[in-house]
GROMACS .gro file of C-alpha atoms in nm:
model
  462
    1UNK     CA    1  -0.262   5.789  -1.556
    2UNK     CA    2  -0.579   5.681  -1.780
    3UNK     CA    3  -0.531   5.551  -2.111
    4UNK     CA    4  -0.648   5.690  -2.403
    5UNK     CA    5  -0.983   5.490  -2.631
    6UNK     CA    6  -0.762   5.496  -2.937
    7UNK     CA    7  -0.451   5.343  -2.713
    8UNK     CA    8  -0.712   5.068  -2.602
    9UNK     CA    9  -0.859   5.009  -2.944
   10UNK     CA   10  -0.567   4.891  -3.146
   11UNK     CA   11  -0.545   4.561  -3.241
   12UNK     CA   12  -0.283   4.350  -3.267
   13UNK     CA   13  -0.217   3.949  -3.419
   14UNK     CA   14   0.077   3.796  -3.235
   15UNK     CA   15   0.093   3.444  -3.176
   16UNK     CA   16   0.338   3.368  -2.868
   17UNK     CA   17   0.509   3.055  -2.867
   18UNK     CA   18   0.795   2.843  -2.662
   19UNK     CA   19   0.865   2.826  -2.337
   20UNK     CA   20   0.740   3.099  -2.095
   21UNK     CA   21   0.456   3.356  -2.201
   22UNK     CA   22   0.701   3.604  -2.151
   23UNK     CA   23   0.987   3.500  -2.403
   24UNK     CA   24   0.737   3.311  -2.653
   25UNK     CA   25   0.549   3.666  -2.654
   26UNK     CA   26   0.920   3.858  -2.650
   27UNK     CA   27   1.031   3.650  -2.943
   28UNK     CA   28   0.674   3.666  -3.158
   29UNK     CA   29   0.689   4.072  -3.161
   30UNK     CA   30   1.047   4.098  -3.226
   31UNK     CA   31   1.023   3.841  -3.514
   32UNK     CA   32   0.712   4.061  -3.641
   33UNK     CA   33   0.944   4.385  -3.643
   34UNK     CA   34   1.184   4.223  -3.791
   35UNK     CA   35   1.044   4.067  -4.098
   36UNK     CA   36   0.854   4.402  -4.176
   37UNK     CA   37   0.512   4.260  -4.084
   38UNK     CA   38   0.505   4.515  -3.868
   39UNK     CA   39   0.673   4.871  -3.920
   40UNK     CA   40   0.819   5.149  -3.767
   41UNK     CA   41   0.644   5.356  -3.638
   42UNK     CA   42   0.370   5.143  -3.588
   43UNK     CA   43   0.165   5.218  -3.239
   44UNK     CA   44   0.136   4.873  -3.066
   45UNK     CA   45  -0.187   4.803  -2.840
   46UNK     CA   46  -0.146   4.922  -2.423
   47UNK     CA   47  -0.006   4.632  -2.230
   48UNK     CA   48  -0.346   4.581  -2.033
   49UNK     CA   49  -0.543   4.565  -2.380
   50UNK     CA   50  -0.318   4.330  -2.535
   51UNK     CA   51  -0.280   4.124  -2.203
   52UNK     CA   52  -0.671   4.122  -2.213
   53UNK     CA   53  -0.710   4.034  -2.586
   54UNK     CA   54  -0.442   3.716  -2.512
   55UNK     CA   55  -0.539   3.629  -2.188
   56UNK     CA   56  -0.227   3.676  -2.026
   57UNK     CA   57  -0.106   3.869  -1.695
   58UNK     CA   58  -0.063   4.267  -1.762
   59UNK     CA   59   0.274   4.245  -1.610
   60UNK     CA   60   0.433   3.977  -1.888
   61UNK     CA   61   0.324   4.206  -2.185
   62UNK     CA   62   0.497   4.487  -1.988
   63UNK     CA   63   0.819   4.311  -1.916
   64UNK     CA   64   0.828   4.174  -2.278
   65UNK     CA   65   0.771   4.505  -2.447
   66UNK     CA   66   1.070   4.645  -2.206
   67UNK     CA   67   1.290   4.388  -2.345
   68UNK     CA   68   1.239   4.483  -2.735
   69UNK     CA   69   1.308   4.888  -2.595
   70UNK     CA   70   1.630   4.780  -2.455
   71UNK     CA   71   1.717   4.580  -2.752
   72UNK     CA   72   1.578   4.855  -2.971
   73UNK     CA   73   1.352   4.723  -3.148
   74UNK     CA   74   1.078   4.898  -3.022
   75UNK     CA   75   1.037   5.276  -2.859
   76UNK     CA   76   0.852   5.383  -2.542
   77UNK     CA   77   0.783   5.800  -2.452
   78UNK     CA   78   0.548   5.928  -2.151
   79UNK     CA   79   0.236   5.996  -2.370
   80UNK     CA   80   0.301   5.821  -2.710
   81UNK     CA   81   0.229   5.475  -2.618
   82UNK     CA   82   0.500   5.193  -2.719
   83UNK     CA   83   0.573   5.187  -3.133
   84UNK     CA   84   0.821   5.037  -3.330
   85UNK     CA   85   1.141   5.151  -3.378
   86UNK     CA   86   1.309   5.342  -3.664
   87UNK     CA   87   1.571   5.093  -3.792
   88UNK     CA   88   1.650   4.895  -4.104
   89UNK     CA   89   1.429   4.619  -4.200
   90UNK     CA   90   1.629   4.310  -4.354
   91UNK     CA   91   1.363   4.106  -4.552
   92UNK     CA   92   1.415   3.712  -4.517
   93UNK     CA   93   1.664   3.545  -4.747
   94UNK     CA   94   1.484   3.419  -5.057
   95UNK     CA   95   1.220   3.681  -5.056
   96UNK     CA   96   1.125   3.841  -5.394
   97UNK     CA   97   1.235   4.261  -5.370
   98UNK     CA   98   0.900   4.467  -5.398
   99UNK     CA   99   0.875   4.571  -5.770
  100UNK     CA  100   0.884   4.916  -5.895
  101UNK     CA  101   0.619   5.140  -5.924
  102UNK     CA  102   0.565   5.207  -6.309
  103UNK     CA  103   0.668   5.557  -6.392
  104UNK     CA  104   0.316   5.788  -6.439
  105UNK     CA  105   0.323   5.899  -6.869
  106UNK     CA  106   0.409   6.303  -6.872
  107UNK     CA  107   0.094   6.286  -7.056
  108UNK     CA  108  -0.227   6.011  -7.189
  109UNK     CA  109  -0.351   6.020  -7.439
  110UNK     CA  110  -0.488   5.658  -7.444
  111UNK     CA  111  -0.851   5.570  -7.493
  112UNK     CA  112  -1.056   5.484  -7.259
  113UNK     CA  113  -1.097   5.678  -6.941
  114UNK     CA  114  -1.235   6.027  -6.917
  115UNK     CA  115  -1.125   6.334  -6.726
  116UNK     CA  116  -1.118   6.207  -6.340
  117UNK     CA  117  -1.033   6.561  -6.241
  118UNK     CA  118  -1.372   6.673  -6.347
  119UNK     CA  119  -1.540   6.391  -6.168
  120UNK     CA  120  -1.890   6.590  -5.985
  121UNK     CA  121  -1.757   6.528  -5.620
  122UNK     CA  122  -1.950   6.759  -5.440
  123UNK     CA  123  -2.290   6.647  -5.636
  124UNK     CA  124  -2.206   6.310  -5.559
  125UNK     CA  125  -2.179   6.358  -5.197
  126UNK     CA  126  -2.511   6.556  -5.163
  127UNK     CA  127  -2.685   6.271  -5.394
  128UNK     CA  128  -2.493   6.023  -5.125
  129UNK     CA  129  -2.643   6.256  -4.878
  130UNK     CA  130  -2.995   6.244  -4.961
  131UNK     CA  131  -3.020   5.837  -5.080
  132UNK     CA  132  -2.849   5.736  -4.797
  133UNK     CA  133  -3.081   5.908  -4.533
  134UNK     CA  134  -3.403   5.753  -4.758
  135UNK     CA  135  -3.313   5.433  -4.795
  136UNK     CA  136  -3.515   5.196  -4.579
  137UNK     CA  137  -3.285   5.041  -4.329
  138UNK     CA  138  -3.351   4.659  -4.563
  139UNK     CA  139  -3.164   4.813  -4.820
  140UNK     CA  140  -2.844   4.773  -4.655
  141UNK     CA  141  -2.879   4.383  -4.674
  142UNK     CA  142  -2.777   4.123  -4.949
  143UNK     CA  143  -3.031   4.221  -5.166
  144UNK     CA  144  -3.184   4.161  -5.535
  145UNK     CA  145  -2.874   4.026  -5.770
  146UNK     CA  146  -3.035   4.212  -6.035
  147UNK     CA  147  -2.976   4.539  -5.801
  148UNK     CA  148  -3.113   4.756  -5.630
  149UNK     CA  149  -3.460   4.875  -5.762
  150UNK     CA  150  -3.409   5.197  -5.708
  151UNK     CA  151  -3.147   5.249  -5.970
  152UNK     CA  152  -3.251   4.978  -6.188
  153UNK     CA  153  -3.600   5.246  -6.203
  154UNK     CA  154  -3.420   5.529  -6.225
  155UNK     CA  155  -3.183   5.352  -6.526
  156UNK     CA  156  -3.548   5.214  -6.741
  157UNK     CA  157  -3.675   5.584  -6.733
  158UNK     CA  158  -3.333   5.780  -6.814
  159UNK     CA  159  -3.175   5.499  -7.132
  160UNK     CA  160  -3.527   5.495  -7.271
  161UNK     CA  161  -3.587   5.838  -7.287
  162UNK     CA  162  -3.194   5.917  -7.334
  163UNK     CA  163  -3.092   5.691  -7.585
  164UNK     CA  164  -3.422   5.507  -7.661
  165UNK     CA  165  -3.389   5.182  -7.447
  166UNK     CA  166  -3.711   5.001  -7.475
  167UNK     CA  167  -3.628   4.921  -7.066
  168UNK     CA  168  -3.840   4.739  -6.807
  169UNK     CA  169  -3.715   4.765  -6.449
  170UNK     CA  170  -3.736   4.401  -6.422
  171UNK     CA  171  -3.535   4.336  -6.664
  172UNK     CA  172  -3.205   4.544  -6.607
  173UNK     CA  173  -2.921   4.360  -6.440
  174UNK     CA  174  -2.685   4.563  -6.209
  175UNK     CA  175  -2.303   4.451  -6.288
  176UNK     CA  176  -1.933   4.540  -6.180
  177UNK     CA  177  -1.810   4.688  -6.528
  178UNK     CA  178  -1.848   4.573  -6.878
  179UNK     CA  179  -1.648   4.278  -6.791
  180UNK     CA  180  -1.785   4.181  -6.521
  181UNK     CA  181  -2.173   4.217  -6.744
  182UNK     CA  182  -1.966   4.030  -7.047
  183UNK     CA  183  -1.827   3.744  -6.849
  184UNK     CA  184  -2.212   3.678  -6.699
  185UNK     CA  185  -2.342   3.641  -7.054
  186UNK     CA  186  -2.054   3.400  -7.188
  187UNK     CA  187  -2.153   3.182  -6.850
  188UNK     CA  188  -2.531   3.216  -6.979
  189UNK     CA  189  -2.441   3.143  -7.364
  190UNK     CA  190  -2.224   2.804  -7.291
  191UNK     CA  191  -2.528   2.706  -7.060
  192UNK     CA  192  -2.773   2.785  -7.341
  193UNK     CA  193  -2.543   2.593  -7.557
  194UNK     CA  194  -2.379   2.862  -7.774
  195UNK     CA  195  -2.056   2.804  -7.950
  196UNK     CA  196  -1.956   3.101  -8.110
  197UNK     CA  197  -1.973   3.480  -8.067
  198UNK     CA  198  -1.894   3.709  -8.368
  199UNK     CA  199  -1.686   4.011  -8.290
  200UNK     CA  200  -1.565   4.314  -8.453
  201UNK     CA  201  -1.238   4.310  -8.663
  202UNK     CA  202  -1.100   4.610  -8.425
  203UNK     CA  203  -1.170   4.635  -8.075
  204UNK     CA  204  -1.084   4.523  -7.730
  205UNK     CA  205  -0.907   4.198  -7.666
  206UNK     CA  206  -0.983   4.155  -7.374
  207UNK     CA  207  -1.382   4.124  -7.443
  208UNK     CA  208  -1.245   3.825  -7.658
  209UNK     CA  209  -1.057   3.674  -7.332
  210UNK     CA  210  -1.358   3.693  -7.193
  211UNK     CA  211  -1.576   3.520  -7.399
  212UNK     CA  212  -1.238   3.234  -7.443
  213UNK     CA  213  -1.300   3.149  -7.051
  214UNK     CA  214  -1.662   3.101  -7.097
  215UNK     CA  215  -1.547   2.829  -7.361
  216UNK     CA  216  -1.686   3.029  -7.646
  217UNK     CA  217  -1.508   3.077  -7.943
  218UNK     CA  218  -1.474   3.421  -8.130
  219UNK     CA  219  -1.449   3.502  -8.484
  220UNK     CA  220  -1.391   3.826  -8.689
  221UNK     CA  221  -1.625   3.980  -8.849
  222UNK     CA  222  -1.482   4.197  -9.203
  223UNK     CA  223  -1.500   4.558  -9.140
  224UNK     CA  224  -1.504   4.861  -9.409
  225UNK     CA  225  -1.693   5.236  -9.412
  226UNK     CA  226  -2.008   5.123  -9.326
  227UNK     CA  227  -1.887   4.932  -9.043
  228UNK     CA  228  -1.887   4.614  -8.957
  229UNK     CA  229  -2.005   4.365  -9.252
  230UNK     CA  230  -2.267   4.135  -9.100
  231UNK     CA  231  -2.252   3.910  -9.395
  232UNK     CA  232  -2.057   3.679  -9.232
  233UNK     CA  233  -2.295   3.593  -8.922
  234UNK     CA  234  -2.330   3.186  -9.019
  235UNK     CA  235  -2.225   2.994  -8.770
  236UNK     CA  236  -2.263   3.238  -8.494
  237UNK     CA  237  -2.491   3.167  -8.205
  238UNK     CA  238  -2.406   3.571  -8.086
  239UNK     CA  239  -2.224   3.879  -8.209
  240UNK     CA  240  -2.076   4.150  -7.996
  241UNK     CA  241  -2.096   4.496  -8.152
  242UNK     CA  242  -2.010   4.861  -8.104
  243UNK     CA  243  -2.311   4.951  -8.326
  244UNK     CA  244  -2.314   5.364  -8.232
  245UNK     CA  245  -1.983   5.467  -8.277
  246UNK     CA  246  -1.751   5.136  -8.365
  247UNK     CA  247  -1.434   5.135  -8.133
  248UNK     CA  248  -1.216   5.227  -8.248
  249UNK     CA  249  -1.242   5.289  -8.560
  250UNK     CA  250  -1.535   5.591  -8.467
  251UNK     CA  251  -1.821   5.508  -8.712
  252UNK     CA  252  -2.132   5.409  -8.626
  253UNK     CA  253  -2.294   5.100  -8.795
  254UNK     CA  254  -2.456   5.201  -9.144
  255UNK     CA  255  -2.900   5.161  -9.070
  256UNK     CA  256  -2.885   4.924  -9.366
  257UNK     CA  257  -2.658   4.699  -9.147
  258UNK     CA  258  -2.842   4.760  -8.836
  259UNK     CA  259  -3.126   4.610  -8.937
  260UNK     CA  260  -2.951   4.359  -9.140
  261UNK     CA  261  -2.805   4.290  -8.765
  262UNK     CA  262  -3.202   4.257  -8.617
  263UNK     CA  263  -3.289   4.062  -8.923
  264UNK     CA  264  -2.998   3.725  -8.868
  265UNK     CA  265  -3.065   3.787  -8.464
  266UNK     CA  266  -3.432   3.715  -8.562
  267UNK     CA  267  -3.449   3.455  -8.813
  268UNK     CA  268  -3.172   3.260  -8.612
  269UNK     CA  269  -3.220   3.284  -8.274
  270UNK     CA  270  -2.914   3.457  -8.250
  271UNK     CA  271  -2.842   3.738  -8.005
  272UNK     CA  272  -2.665   4.044  -8.027
  273UNK     CA  273  -2.501   4.215  -7.722
  274UNK     CA  274  -2.485   4.597  -7.770
  275UNK     CA  275  -2.197   4.767  -7.660
  276UNK     CA  276  -2.331   5.098  -7.564
  277UNK     CA  277  -1.954   5.234  -7.375
  278UNK     CA  278  -2.000   5.622  -7.513
  279UNK     CA  279  -2.344   5.679  -7.603
  280UNK     CA  280  -2.370   6.010  -7.402
  281UNK     CA  281  -2.109   6.205  -7.604
  282UNK     CA  282  -2.250   6.296  -7.924
  283UNK     CA  283  -2.127   6.628  -8.114
  284UNK     CA  284  -2.157   6.666  -8.492
  285UNK     CA  285  -2.488   6.489  -8.526
  286UNK     CA  286  -2.820   6.371  -8.445
  287UNK     CA  287  -2.739   6.072  -8.125
  288UNK     CA  288  -2.757   5.739  -8.264
  289UNK     CA  289  -3.058   5.524  -8.083
  290UNK     CA  290  -2.971   5.244  -7.908
  291UNK     CA  291  -2.953   4.908  -8.149
  292UNK     CA  292  -3.213   4.752  -7.868
  293UNK     CA  293  -3.430   4.969  -7.970
  294UNK     CA  294  -3.562   4.782  -8.292
  295UNK     CA  295  -3.583   4.470  -8.137
  296UNK     CA  296  -3.532   4.396  -7.733
  297UNK     CA  297  -3.573   4.043  -7.794
  298UNK     CA  298  -3.328   3.994  -7.943
  299UNK     CA  299  -3.091   4.252  -7.846
  300UNK     CA  300  -2.919   4.292  -7.501
  301UNK     CA  301  -2.807   4.619  -7.414
  302UNK     CA  302  -2.487   4.735  -7.234
  303UNK     CA  303  -2.432   5.054  -7.097
  304UNK     CA  304  -2.164   5.199  -6.824
  305UNK     CA  305  -2.052   5.454  -6.581
  306UNK     CA  306  -1.728   5.443  -6.732
  307UNK     CA  307  -1.676   5.701  -6.967
  308UNK     CA  308  -1.959   5.928  -6.812
  309UNK     CA  309  -1.845   5.925  -6.440
  310UNK     CA  310  -1.550   5.746  -6.381
  311UNK     CA  311  -1.449   5.360  -6.443
  312UNK     CA  312  -1.360   5.305  -6.038
  313UNK     CA  313  -1.730   5.306  -5.962
  314UNK     CA  314  -1.739   5.000  -6.088
  315UNK     CA  315  -2.154   5.074  -6.200
  316UNK     CA  316  -2.266   4.912  -6.547
  317UNK     CA  317  -2.579   4.772  -6.623
  318UNK     CA  318  -2.750   4.532  -6.871
  319UNK     CA  319  -3.115   4.524  -7.059
  320UNK     CA  320  -3.220   4.151  -7.122
  321UNK     CA  321  -3.500   4.023  -7.283
  322UNK     CA  322  -3.702   3.847  -6.994
  323UNK     CA  323  -3.608   3.483  -6.965
  324UNK     CA  324  -3.200   3.577  -7.030
  325UNK     CA  325  -3.248   3.852  -6.760
  326UNK     CA  326  -3.357   3.546  -6.457
  327UNK     CA  327  -3.036   3.356  -6.599
  328UNK     CA  328  -2.791   3.666  -6.582
  329UNK     CA  329  -2.915   3.707  -6.241
  330UNK     CA  330  -2.845   3.374  -6.136
  331UNK     CA  331  -2.515   3.390  -6.323
  332UNK     CA  332  -2.420   3.667  -6.020
  333UNK     CA  333  -2.425   3.338  -5.762
  334UNK     CA  334  -2.781   3.469  -5.661
  335UNK     CA  335  -2.659   3.799  -5.423
  336UNK     CA  336  -2.628   4.154  -5.578
  337UNK     CA  337  -2.238   4.252  -5.607
  338UNK     CA  338  -2.220   4.533  -5.677
  339UNK     CA  339  -2.188   4.859  -5.398
  340UNK     CA  340  -2.542   4.886  -5.228
  341UNK     CA  341  -2.459   5.275  -5.180
  342UNK     CA  342  -2.323   5.351  -5.512
  343UNK     CA  343  -2.625   5.184  -5.672
  344UNK     CA  344  -2.836   5.403  -5.420
  345UNK     CA  345  -2.635   5.735  -5.525
  346UNK     CA  346  -2.654   5.684  -5.908
  347UNK     CA  347  -2.972   5.649  -5.881
  348UNK     CA  348  -3.079   5.950  -5.711
  349UNK     CA  349  -2.814   6.148  -5.926
  350UNK     CA  350  -3.016   6.006  -6.224
  351UNK     CA  351  -3.359   6.080  -6.113
  352UNK     CA  352  -3.258   6.445  -5.951
  353UNK     CA  353  -3.122   6.572  -6.265
  354UNK     CA  354  -2.760   6.599  -6.180
  355UNK     CA  355  -2.627   6.297  -6.417
  356UNK     CA  356  -2.815   6.494  -6.712
  357UNK     CA  357  -2.687   6.862  -6.567
  358UNK     CA  358  -2.315   6.664  -6.562
  359UNK     CA  359  -2.317   6.496  -6.856
  360UNK     CA  360  -2.390   6.827  -7.054
  361UNK     CA  361  -2.113   6.994  -6.916
  362UNK     CA  362  -1.870   6.711  -6.998
  363UNK     CA  363  -1.973   6.702  -7.349
  364UNK     CA  364  -1.927   7.058  -7.435
  365UNK     CA  365  -1.561   6.982  -7.227
  366UNK     CA  366  -1.455   6.743  -7.428
  367UNK     CA  367  -1.618   6.902  -7.766
  368UNK     CA  368  -1.397   7.196  -7.698
  369UNK     CA  369  -1.124   6.915  -7.661
  370UNK     CA  370  -1.159   6.738  -7.974
  371UNK     CA  371  -1.189   7.084  -8.196
  372UNK     CA  372  -0.843   7.179  -8.068
  373UNK     CA  373  -0.690   6.847  -8.113
  374UNK     CA  374  -0.842   6.857  -8.536
  375UNK     CA  375  -0.703   7.224  -8.535
  376UNK     CA  376  -0.346   7.170  -8.393
  377UNK     CA  377  -0.299   6.816  -8.593
  378UNK     CA  378  -0.478   6.982  -8.910
  379UNK     CA  379  -0.182   7.328  -8.864
  380UNK     CA  380   0.084   7.096  -8.747
  381UNK     CA  381   0.079   6.746  -8.897
  382UNK     CA  382  -0.124   6.731  -9.204
  383UNK     CA  383   0.039   6.407  -9.296
  384UNK     CA  384  -0.220   6.291  -8.985
  385UNK     CA  385  -0.553   6.248  -9.046
  386UNK     CA  386  -0.815   6.275  -8.813
  387UNK     CA  387  -1.113   6.051  -8.849
  388UNK     CA  388  -1.399   5.894  -8.615
  389UNK     CA  389  -1.474   6.275  -8.432
  390UNK     CA  390  -1.837   6.276  -8.430
  391UNK     CA  391  -1.861   6.122  -8.100
  392UNK     CA  392  -1.710   5.954  -7.809
  393UNK     CA  393  -1.387   6.017  -7.630
  394UNK     CA  394  -1.141   5.941  -7.869
  395UNK     CA  395  -1.013   5.978  -8.260
  396UNK     CA  396  -0.844   5.800  -8.492
  397UNK     CA  397  -0.514   5.944  -8.633
  398UNK     CA  398  -0.445   5.768  -9.024
  399UNK     CA  399  -0.073   5.815  -9.060
  400UNK     CA  400   0.149   5.730  -9.382
  401UNK     CA  401   0.217   5.391  -9.388
  402UNK     CA  402   0.493   5.213  -9.189
  403UNK     CA  403   0.510   5.534  -8.953
  404UNK     CA  404   0.273   5.367  -8.656
  405UNK     CA  405   0.490   5.210  -8.448
  406UNK     CA  406   0.800   5.464  -8.479
  407UNK     CA  407   0.546   5.699  -8.378
  408UNK     CA  408   0.379   5.506  -8.074
  409UNK     CA  409   0.774   5.440  -7.971
  410UNK     CA  410   0.886   5.814  -8.012
  411UNK     CA  411   0.559   5.896  -7.789
  412UNK     CA  412   0.696   5.685  -7.515
  413UNK     CA  413   1.038   5.812  -7.506
  414UNK     CA  414   0.911   6.209  -7.486
  415UNK     CA  415   0.665   6.051  -7.160
  416UNK     CA  416   0.371   6.035  -7.418
  417UNK     CA  417   0.121   5.724  -7.344
  418UNK     CA  418   0.025   5.643  -7.661
  419UNK     CA  419  -0.150   5.342  -7.850
  420UNK     CA  420  -0.154   5.232  -8.194
  421UNK     CA  421  -0.407   5.065  -8.405
  422UNK     CA  422  -0.234   4.745  -8.391
  423UNK     CA  423  -0.310   4.660  -8.018
  424UNK     CA  424  -0.704   4.690  -8.159
  425UNK     CA  425  -0.706   4.492  -8.442
  426UNK     CA  426  -0.813   4.127  -8.451
  427UNK     CA  427  -0.505   3.909  -8.553
  428UNK     CA  428  -0.765   3.649  -8.714
  429UNK     CA  429  -0.884   3.936  -8.883
  430UNK     CA  430  -0.896   4.001  -9.287
  431UNK     CA  431  -0.851   4.370  -9.276
  432UNK     CA  432  -0.587   4.608  -9.506
  433UNK     CA  433  -0.266   4.694  -9.272
  434UNK     CA  434  -0.364   5.050  -9.141
  435UNK     CA  435  -0.124   5.287  -8.971
  436UNK     CA  436  -0.372   5.484  -8.752
  437UNK     CA  437  -0.329   5.616  -8.363
  438UNK     CA  438  -0.629   5.628  -8.176
  439UNK     CA  439  -0.609   5.903  -7.946
  440UNK     CA  440  -0.779   5.926  -7.621
  441UNK     CA  441  -0.891   6.336  -7.544
  442UNK     CA  442  -1.042   6.266  -7.225
  443UNK     CA  443  -0.857   6.124  -6.979
  444UNK     CA  444  -0.615   6.455  -6.982
  445UNK     CA  445  -0.721   6.715  -6.668
  446UNK     CA  446  -0.787   7.059  -6.848
  447UNK     CA  447  -0.502   7.200  -6.735
  448UNK     CA  448  -0.256   6.981  -6.907
  449UNK     CA  449  -0.477   6.940  -7.224
  450UNK     CA  450  -0.237   7.239  -7.400
  451UNK     CA  451   0.052   7.030  -7.288
  452UNK     CA  452  -0.047   6.673  -7.442
  453UNK     CA  453  -0.149   6.822  -7.758
  454UNK     CA  454   0.162   6.950  -7.817
  455UNK     CA  455   0.373   6.620  -7.685
  456UNK     CA  456   0.124   6.498  -7.932
  457UNK     CA  457   0.250   6.707  -8.278
  458UNK     CA  458   0.570   6.687  -8.198
  459UNK     CA  459   0.596   6.269  -8.230
  460UNK     CA  460   0.349   6.277  -8.548
  461UNK     CA  461   0.501   6.303  -8.955
  462UNK     CA  462   0.483   6.661  -9.053
   0.00000   0.00000   0.00000
């Protein structure tokens, strides 16, 4: 009977060894099954296909299969081909057991992610079809290390219009997420002789580790109601800042301090790294424009699709001063390390207006969630004070002294993923102890939002 294309097309890596091809092949297959490399139910190539791949007689393969079927290692059924038999696989001695997958929380209120269930799949697919249809063949080559020109042009127009960024497509470098961009900048700064990067007292510790991996020291700056205080910048070569919406405290940098930061960069030759991680989401105030618009020669603007679309896209961008753009592109190794198809799709998503429509819809949805959170906490947990609510995808819940860790632990027992402010406090910062929760309201899908609110209010002090 003629063999199907699917059966003939299966690849299998096997190395017969020992005296005689039949015995060597039989032993190799048996060991592959015994060790678990070939799992129960795995379909094997036909005897003709495997014989051709190994350069041996078909009868040798057929006889080896027959031996293993007789021993119970394989099964063979008419029309179904040869498969690995269902049997318990005993791992070799000394093999470490597979770690158990972590249990997913019932509700997730950790900051950092949007509602992934709301990703615009249909619109993204339509944009991908249009982009791929229009793309020239050479677009699928290695390409410019700065990223696809279509995306850089689309970003330049969007960022200028929506965030007040002064962007030239030639000065934009596309990277695989904010962390990747920061790693590239760390390498560039270190190569330029930089030693110290000033950071905020509150923020993600992973950013400090990335900079340290580039050989840079970090020094936290003071923080108060007006945001990060740039008065302690003496001795720093660069500054990493979230000026539009400080993470996680939620306040914008005061206008006088925005000016002071830019003045420092101009007078000292320092560089400001502006992390505009959630610039699209503003609710109760006029959008705060990008700091980069004040001085594009001294401020590097970093944006990302992680909050507006999904972190799994691994797409972010840097708008850099002219000379720095070339160095950042060179730090990528001379090739574009981001997926071309996703870049082309995002470019189409931006230019078609689909991105603006998605962001506007998301902004309304997140604002409703924020309003519900504020109302619920105010009514059911009056000892908790909600702050930092004018923008973003998280709020800060200030708690009575000494209650942060008990609340976080109680949340864990209830299956509620929740982070305290201590997690985001730089250990070297000179800050007054503050008990608070950093509550992200972007992650839960719509159907789980009311349940997440109930779980939150249940663990807060009444």
